[in-house]
Coordinates of C-alpha atoms in Angstrom, one line a residue:
X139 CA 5.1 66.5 40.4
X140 CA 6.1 63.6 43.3
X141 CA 5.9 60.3 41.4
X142 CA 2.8 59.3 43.7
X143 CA 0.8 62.2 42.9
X144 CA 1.8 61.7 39.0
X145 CA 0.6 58.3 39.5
X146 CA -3.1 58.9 41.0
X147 CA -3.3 61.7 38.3
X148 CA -3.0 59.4 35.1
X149 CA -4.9 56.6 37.0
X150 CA -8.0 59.4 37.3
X151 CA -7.2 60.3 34.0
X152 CA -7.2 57.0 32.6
X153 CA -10.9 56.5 34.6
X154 CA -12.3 59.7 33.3
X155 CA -11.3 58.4 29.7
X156 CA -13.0 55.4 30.3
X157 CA -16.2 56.2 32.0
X158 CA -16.7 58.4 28.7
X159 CA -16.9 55.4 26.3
X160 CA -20.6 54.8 24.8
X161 CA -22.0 52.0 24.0
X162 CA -25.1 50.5 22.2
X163 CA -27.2 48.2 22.1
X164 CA -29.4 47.1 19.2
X165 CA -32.5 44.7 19.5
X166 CA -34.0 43.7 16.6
X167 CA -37.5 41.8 17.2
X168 CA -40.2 40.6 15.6
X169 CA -42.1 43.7 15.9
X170 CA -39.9 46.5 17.0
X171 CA -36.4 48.0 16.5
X172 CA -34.8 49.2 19.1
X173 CA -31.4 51.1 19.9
X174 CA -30.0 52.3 23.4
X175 CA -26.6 54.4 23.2
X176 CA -25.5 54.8 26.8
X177 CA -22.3 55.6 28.9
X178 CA -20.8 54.3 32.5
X179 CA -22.0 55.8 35.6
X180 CA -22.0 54.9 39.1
X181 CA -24.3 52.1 39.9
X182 CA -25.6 51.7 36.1
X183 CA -25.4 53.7 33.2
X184 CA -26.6 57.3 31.4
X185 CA -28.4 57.0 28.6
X186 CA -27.2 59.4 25.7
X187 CA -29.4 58.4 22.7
X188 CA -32.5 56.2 21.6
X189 CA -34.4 55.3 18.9
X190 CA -37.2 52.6 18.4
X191 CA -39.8 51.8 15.5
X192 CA -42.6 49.4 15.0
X193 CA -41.6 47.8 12.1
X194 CA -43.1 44.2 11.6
X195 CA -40.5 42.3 10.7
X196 CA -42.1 39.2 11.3
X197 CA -45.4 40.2 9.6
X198 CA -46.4 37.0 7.2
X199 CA -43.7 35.1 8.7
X200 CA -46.2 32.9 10.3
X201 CA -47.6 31.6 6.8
X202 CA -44.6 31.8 4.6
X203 CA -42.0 31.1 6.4
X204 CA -40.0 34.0 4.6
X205 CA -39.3 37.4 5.8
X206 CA -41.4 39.9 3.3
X207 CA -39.8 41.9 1.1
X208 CA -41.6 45.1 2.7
X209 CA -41.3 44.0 6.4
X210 CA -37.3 44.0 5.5
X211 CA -37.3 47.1 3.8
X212 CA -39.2 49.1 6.9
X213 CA -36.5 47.2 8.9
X214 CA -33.7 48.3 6.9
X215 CA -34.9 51.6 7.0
X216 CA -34.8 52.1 10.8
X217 CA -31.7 50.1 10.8
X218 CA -30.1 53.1 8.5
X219 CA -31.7 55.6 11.4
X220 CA -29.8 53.3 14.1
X221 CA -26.1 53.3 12.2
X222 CA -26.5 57.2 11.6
X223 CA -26.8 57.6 15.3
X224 CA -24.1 54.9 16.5
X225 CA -21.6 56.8 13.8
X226 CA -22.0 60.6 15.4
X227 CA -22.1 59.5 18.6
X228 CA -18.9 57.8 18.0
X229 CA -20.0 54.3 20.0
X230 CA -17.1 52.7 21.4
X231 CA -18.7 49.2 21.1
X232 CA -22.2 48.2 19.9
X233 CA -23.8 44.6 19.8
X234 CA -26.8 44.2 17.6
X235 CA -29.0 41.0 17.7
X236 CA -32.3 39.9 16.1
X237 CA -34.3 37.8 17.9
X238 CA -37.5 35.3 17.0
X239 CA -38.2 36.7 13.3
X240 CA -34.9 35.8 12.0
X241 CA -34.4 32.4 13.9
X242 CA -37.5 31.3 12.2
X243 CA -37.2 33.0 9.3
X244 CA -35.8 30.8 5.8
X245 CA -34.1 33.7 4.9
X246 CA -33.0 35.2 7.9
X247 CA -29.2 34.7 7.3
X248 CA -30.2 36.7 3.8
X249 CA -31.4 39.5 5.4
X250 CA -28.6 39.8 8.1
X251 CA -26.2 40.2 5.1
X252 CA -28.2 42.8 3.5
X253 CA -28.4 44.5 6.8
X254 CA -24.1 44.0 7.0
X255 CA -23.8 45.6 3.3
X256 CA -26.3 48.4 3.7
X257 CA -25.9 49.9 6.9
X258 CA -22.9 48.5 8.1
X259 CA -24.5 47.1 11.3
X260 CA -23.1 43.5 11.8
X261 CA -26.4 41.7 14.1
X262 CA -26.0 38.0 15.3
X263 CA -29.2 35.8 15.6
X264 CA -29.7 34.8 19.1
X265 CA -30.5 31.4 20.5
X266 CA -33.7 32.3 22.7
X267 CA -32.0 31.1 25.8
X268 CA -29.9 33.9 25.1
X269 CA -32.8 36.3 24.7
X270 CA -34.3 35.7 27.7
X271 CA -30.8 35.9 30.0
X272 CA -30.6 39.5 28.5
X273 CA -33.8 40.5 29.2
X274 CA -33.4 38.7 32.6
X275 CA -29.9 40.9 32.9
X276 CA -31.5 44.2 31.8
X277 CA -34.2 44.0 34.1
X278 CA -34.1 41.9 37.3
X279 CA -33.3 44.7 39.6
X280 CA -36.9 46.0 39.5
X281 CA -38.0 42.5 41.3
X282 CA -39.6 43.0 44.1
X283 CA -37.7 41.6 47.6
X284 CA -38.6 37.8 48.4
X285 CA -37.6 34.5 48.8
X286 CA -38.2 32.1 46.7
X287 CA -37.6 31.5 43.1
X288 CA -39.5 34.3 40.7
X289 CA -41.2 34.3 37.6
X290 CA -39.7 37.3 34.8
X291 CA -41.4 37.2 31.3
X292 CA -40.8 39.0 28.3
X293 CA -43.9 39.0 25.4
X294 CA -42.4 39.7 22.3
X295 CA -43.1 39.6 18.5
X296 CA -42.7 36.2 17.7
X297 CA -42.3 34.5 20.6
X298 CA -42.7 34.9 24.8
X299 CA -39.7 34.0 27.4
X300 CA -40.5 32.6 30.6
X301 CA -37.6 32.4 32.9
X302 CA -37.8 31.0 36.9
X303 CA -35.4 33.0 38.6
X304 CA -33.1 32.9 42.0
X305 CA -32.5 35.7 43.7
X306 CA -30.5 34.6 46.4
X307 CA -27.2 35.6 45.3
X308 CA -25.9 39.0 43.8
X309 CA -27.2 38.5 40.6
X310 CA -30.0 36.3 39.7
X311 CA -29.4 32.6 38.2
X312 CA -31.9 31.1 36.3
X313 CA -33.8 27.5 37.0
X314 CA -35.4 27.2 34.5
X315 CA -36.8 28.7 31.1
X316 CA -39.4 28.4 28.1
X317 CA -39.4 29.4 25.0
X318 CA -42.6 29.8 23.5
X319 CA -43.4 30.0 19.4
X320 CA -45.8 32.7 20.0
X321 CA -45.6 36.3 20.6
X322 CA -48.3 39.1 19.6
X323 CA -47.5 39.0 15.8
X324 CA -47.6 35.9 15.5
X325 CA -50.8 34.7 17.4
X326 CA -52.3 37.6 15.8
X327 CA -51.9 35.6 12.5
X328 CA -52.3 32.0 13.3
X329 CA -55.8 33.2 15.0
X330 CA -58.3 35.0 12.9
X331 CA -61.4 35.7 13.0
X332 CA -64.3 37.6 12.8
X333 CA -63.3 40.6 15.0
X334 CA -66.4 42.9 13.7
X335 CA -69.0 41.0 16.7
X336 CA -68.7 40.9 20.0
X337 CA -69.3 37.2 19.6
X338 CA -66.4 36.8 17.1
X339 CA -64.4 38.6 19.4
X340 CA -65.1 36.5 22.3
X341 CA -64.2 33.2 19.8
X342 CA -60.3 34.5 18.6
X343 CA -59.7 35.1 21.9
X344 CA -60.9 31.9 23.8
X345 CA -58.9 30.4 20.6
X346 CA -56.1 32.2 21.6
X347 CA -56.0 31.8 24.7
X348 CA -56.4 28.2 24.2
X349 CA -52.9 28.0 22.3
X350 CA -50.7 29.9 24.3
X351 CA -51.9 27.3 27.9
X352 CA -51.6 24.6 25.3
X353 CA -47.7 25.8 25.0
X354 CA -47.4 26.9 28.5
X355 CA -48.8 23.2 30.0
X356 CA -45.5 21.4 29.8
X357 CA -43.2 24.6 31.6
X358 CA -46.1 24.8 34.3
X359 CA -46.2 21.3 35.3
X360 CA -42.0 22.1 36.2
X361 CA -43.1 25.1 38.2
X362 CA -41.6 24.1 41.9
X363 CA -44.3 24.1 44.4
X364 CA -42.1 26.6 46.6
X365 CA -42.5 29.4 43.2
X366 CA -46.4 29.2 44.4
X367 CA -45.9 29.9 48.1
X368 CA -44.3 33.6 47.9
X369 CA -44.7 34.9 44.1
X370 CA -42.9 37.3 42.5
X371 CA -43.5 38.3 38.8
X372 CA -42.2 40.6 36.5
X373 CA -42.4 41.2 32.9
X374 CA -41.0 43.0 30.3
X375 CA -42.2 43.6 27.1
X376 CA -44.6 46.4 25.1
X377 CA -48.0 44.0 26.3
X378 CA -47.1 45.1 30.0
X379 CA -46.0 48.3 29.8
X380 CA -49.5 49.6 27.4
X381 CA -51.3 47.5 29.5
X382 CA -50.2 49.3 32.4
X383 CA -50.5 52.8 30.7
X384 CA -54.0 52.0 30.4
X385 CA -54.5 51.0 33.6
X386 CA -52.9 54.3 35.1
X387 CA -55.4 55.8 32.7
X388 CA -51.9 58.0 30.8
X389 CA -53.0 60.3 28.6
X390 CA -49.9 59.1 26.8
X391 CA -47.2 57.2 27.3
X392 CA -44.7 57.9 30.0
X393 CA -41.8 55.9 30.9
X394 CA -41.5 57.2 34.1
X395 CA -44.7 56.2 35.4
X396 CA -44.5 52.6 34.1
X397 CA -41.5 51.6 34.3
X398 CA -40.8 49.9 38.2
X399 CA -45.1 50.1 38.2
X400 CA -46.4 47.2 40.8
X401 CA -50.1 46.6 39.6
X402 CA -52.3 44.3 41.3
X403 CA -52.7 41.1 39.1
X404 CA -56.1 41.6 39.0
X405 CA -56.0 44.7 37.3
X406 CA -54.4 43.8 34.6
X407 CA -56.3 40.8 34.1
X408 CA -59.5 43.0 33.9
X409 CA -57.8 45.7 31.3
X410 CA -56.6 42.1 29.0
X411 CA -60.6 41.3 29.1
X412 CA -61.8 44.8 28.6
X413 CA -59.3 45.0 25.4
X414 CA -60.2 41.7 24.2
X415 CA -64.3 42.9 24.2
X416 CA -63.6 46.2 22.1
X417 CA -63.6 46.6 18.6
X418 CA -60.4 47.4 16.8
X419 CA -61.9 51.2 16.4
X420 CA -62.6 51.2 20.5
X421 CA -58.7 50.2 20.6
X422 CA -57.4 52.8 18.1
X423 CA -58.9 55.7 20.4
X424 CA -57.2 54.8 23.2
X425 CA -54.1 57.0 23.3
X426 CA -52.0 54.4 25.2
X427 CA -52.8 52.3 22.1
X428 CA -53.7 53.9 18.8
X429 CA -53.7 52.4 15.7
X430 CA -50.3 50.8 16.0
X431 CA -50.9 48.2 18.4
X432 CA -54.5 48.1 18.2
X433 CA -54.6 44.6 16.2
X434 CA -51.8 42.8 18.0
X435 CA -52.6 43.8 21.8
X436 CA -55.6 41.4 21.8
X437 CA -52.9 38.6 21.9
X438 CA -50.7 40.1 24.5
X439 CA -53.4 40.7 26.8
X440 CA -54.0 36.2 26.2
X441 CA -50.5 35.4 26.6
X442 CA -50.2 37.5 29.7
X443 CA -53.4 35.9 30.8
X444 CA -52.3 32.4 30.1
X445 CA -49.0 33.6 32.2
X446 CA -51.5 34.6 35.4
X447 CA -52.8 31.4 35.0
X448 CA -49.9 29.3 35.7
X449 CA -48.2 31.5 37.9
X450 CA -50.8 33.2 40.2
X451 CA -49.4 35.9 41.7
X452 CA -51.1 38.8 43.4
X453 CA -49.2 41.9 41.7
X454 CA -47.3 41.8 38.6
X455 CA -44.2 44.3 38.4
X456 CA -43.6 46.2 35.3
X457 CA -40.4 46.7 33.4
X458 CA -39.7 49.4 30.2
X459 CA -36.5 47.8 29.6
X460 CA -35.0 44.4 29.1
X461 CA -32.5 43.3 26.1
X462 CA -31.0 45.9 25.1
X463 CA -30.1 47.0 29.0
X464 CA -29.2 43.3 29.6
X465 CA -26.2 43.9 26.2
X466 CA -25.3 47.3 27.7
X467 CA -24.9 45.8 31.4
X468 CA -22.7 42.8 29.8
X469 CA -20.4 44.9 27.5
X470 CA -20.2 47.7 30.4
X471 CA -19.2 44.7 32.6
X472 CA -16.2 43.0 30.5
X473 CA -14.7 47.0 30.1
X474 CA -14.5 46.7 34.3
X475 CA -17.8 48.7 35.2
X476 CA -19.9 47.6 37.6

């Protein structure tokens, strides 16, 4: 073999070897758990395997200040799911974080050891600036094309992430960001109520609704005046992507119908109202819905109110992926792939 052609032949080699690294990601919120085992490709990545679970980490959290001893145990119990699968599929690298639960959390630290000695999965507790630049990373390229700064949110558990975006470059740089303390869990819990009338309805959320601008008023008054000319928003997060299922009218849940979705503003304002009317019963039959997010959607459908309020735009993009693609893009991007 000529020494040129031995060369190109262990360079492809070498490429082939690489491209068939996996690697996962591991979120860890206040509500869900979430895994994404994925390899290179051209322009992105392959997914290979997933896994995600509602498990409430952060239920109670809001009142005691502790992580329960059940919410932990569901936790660890998905987390023993998510090691299985990283082990037989033989992940080259994995980064695993936990988000709002375990910041707040007194015993936080506690349970990331347990998680280290059970399942072997090694998660760091992320500052929230950090949280929202991955879910700004794992989802920006579903903006839609503008000038102008743009507006991408992510509703979580325990908290929501408001990030002003600019898109002027290659990749978007952020101008500013909010943190907020509440997500669907735990407005859910610092807001009851009597949900049983349509007048106790009506009351938990003008309540929470009241909370969440109460938050919001001091990252509003920042928003640049240009951000209101030519609006772009985009969130991320499970209040978007069931309220957007609901809107299409899904019999179920389909990925591929949501995710990339541009739905008038308006729209989605009227499915947070119609939501916030029903009864939890009402909820529960709705198959976007069902009895696992029938209590806390009421508060994402007020946060993502709150968010129309303060940034006004006419559609409202919709994203099925965020910090876990964010992880995959960075780790993908330190190996050399694009």
């Amino acid at each position: 073999m000529q020494p040129a052609l031995r060369a190109r032949t262990a360079s492809h080699a070498s490429a082939t070897q690489a491209s068939r690294r996996t690697y996962g990601a591991l979120d860890l919120g206040t509500n869900n758990c979430r895994l994404l085992i994925a390899r290179p490709a051209p322009q992105g990545f392959v997914i290979v395997d997933a896994f995600s679970r509602i498990v409430r980490l952060g239920e109670g959290l809001a009142t005691t200040g502790r992580l329960s001893d059940a919410a932990m145990d569901r936790a660890v119990s998905a987390l023993r799911i998510c090691g299985e699968k990283l082990r037989r599929r033989h992940v080259h690298i994995c980064r695993s974080v936990a988000t709002e639960a375990c910041r707040r959390a007194s015993n936080g630290a506690e349970f990331v050891d347990r998680v280290r000695r059970e399942t072997g999965i090694v998660i760091d507790i992320i500052p929230a600036e950090e949280e929202a630049r991955l879910a700004v990373m794992g989802c920006h390229v579903l903006l839609e094309d503008g000038d102008g700064p743009a507006l991408i949110f992510d509703i979580g558990g325990g908290s929501t992430e408001l990030v002003l975006v600019d898109t002027s470059g290659p990749l978007p740089t952020t101008r500013d960001w909010y943190s907020a303390p509440w997500g669907v869990v735990s407005l859910t819990e610092v807001e009851p109520g009597d949900s049983a009338t349509p007048e106790g309805r009506l009351d938990i959320y003008t309540r929470m609704r009241a909370r969440v601008e109460d938050s919001f008023r001091a990252f509003a008054a920042r928003l640049p005046q240009a951000a209101r000319e030519h609006m772009r928003l985009l969130g991320t997060s499970g209040t978007v992507t069931t309220l957007a299922s609901v809107h299409l009218g899904l019999p179920s849940y389909d990925r591929s119908a949501v995710d990339g979705l541009i739905v008038p503003a308006e729209s989605m304002r009227g499915v947070s109202q119609m939501l916030s009317r029903m009864s939890h019963a009402e909820r529960v039959e709705l198959p976007c819905i069902g009895e696992e997010r029938a209590d806390l959607v009421v508060a994402g459908c007020a946060i993502l109110e709150s968010i129309l309020d303060i940034f006004p735009a006419e559609r409202l993009g919709v994203a099925d992926r965020g910090i876990r693609e964010g992880i995959l893009r960075t780790l993908m991007a330190r190996d050399g792939f694009s």
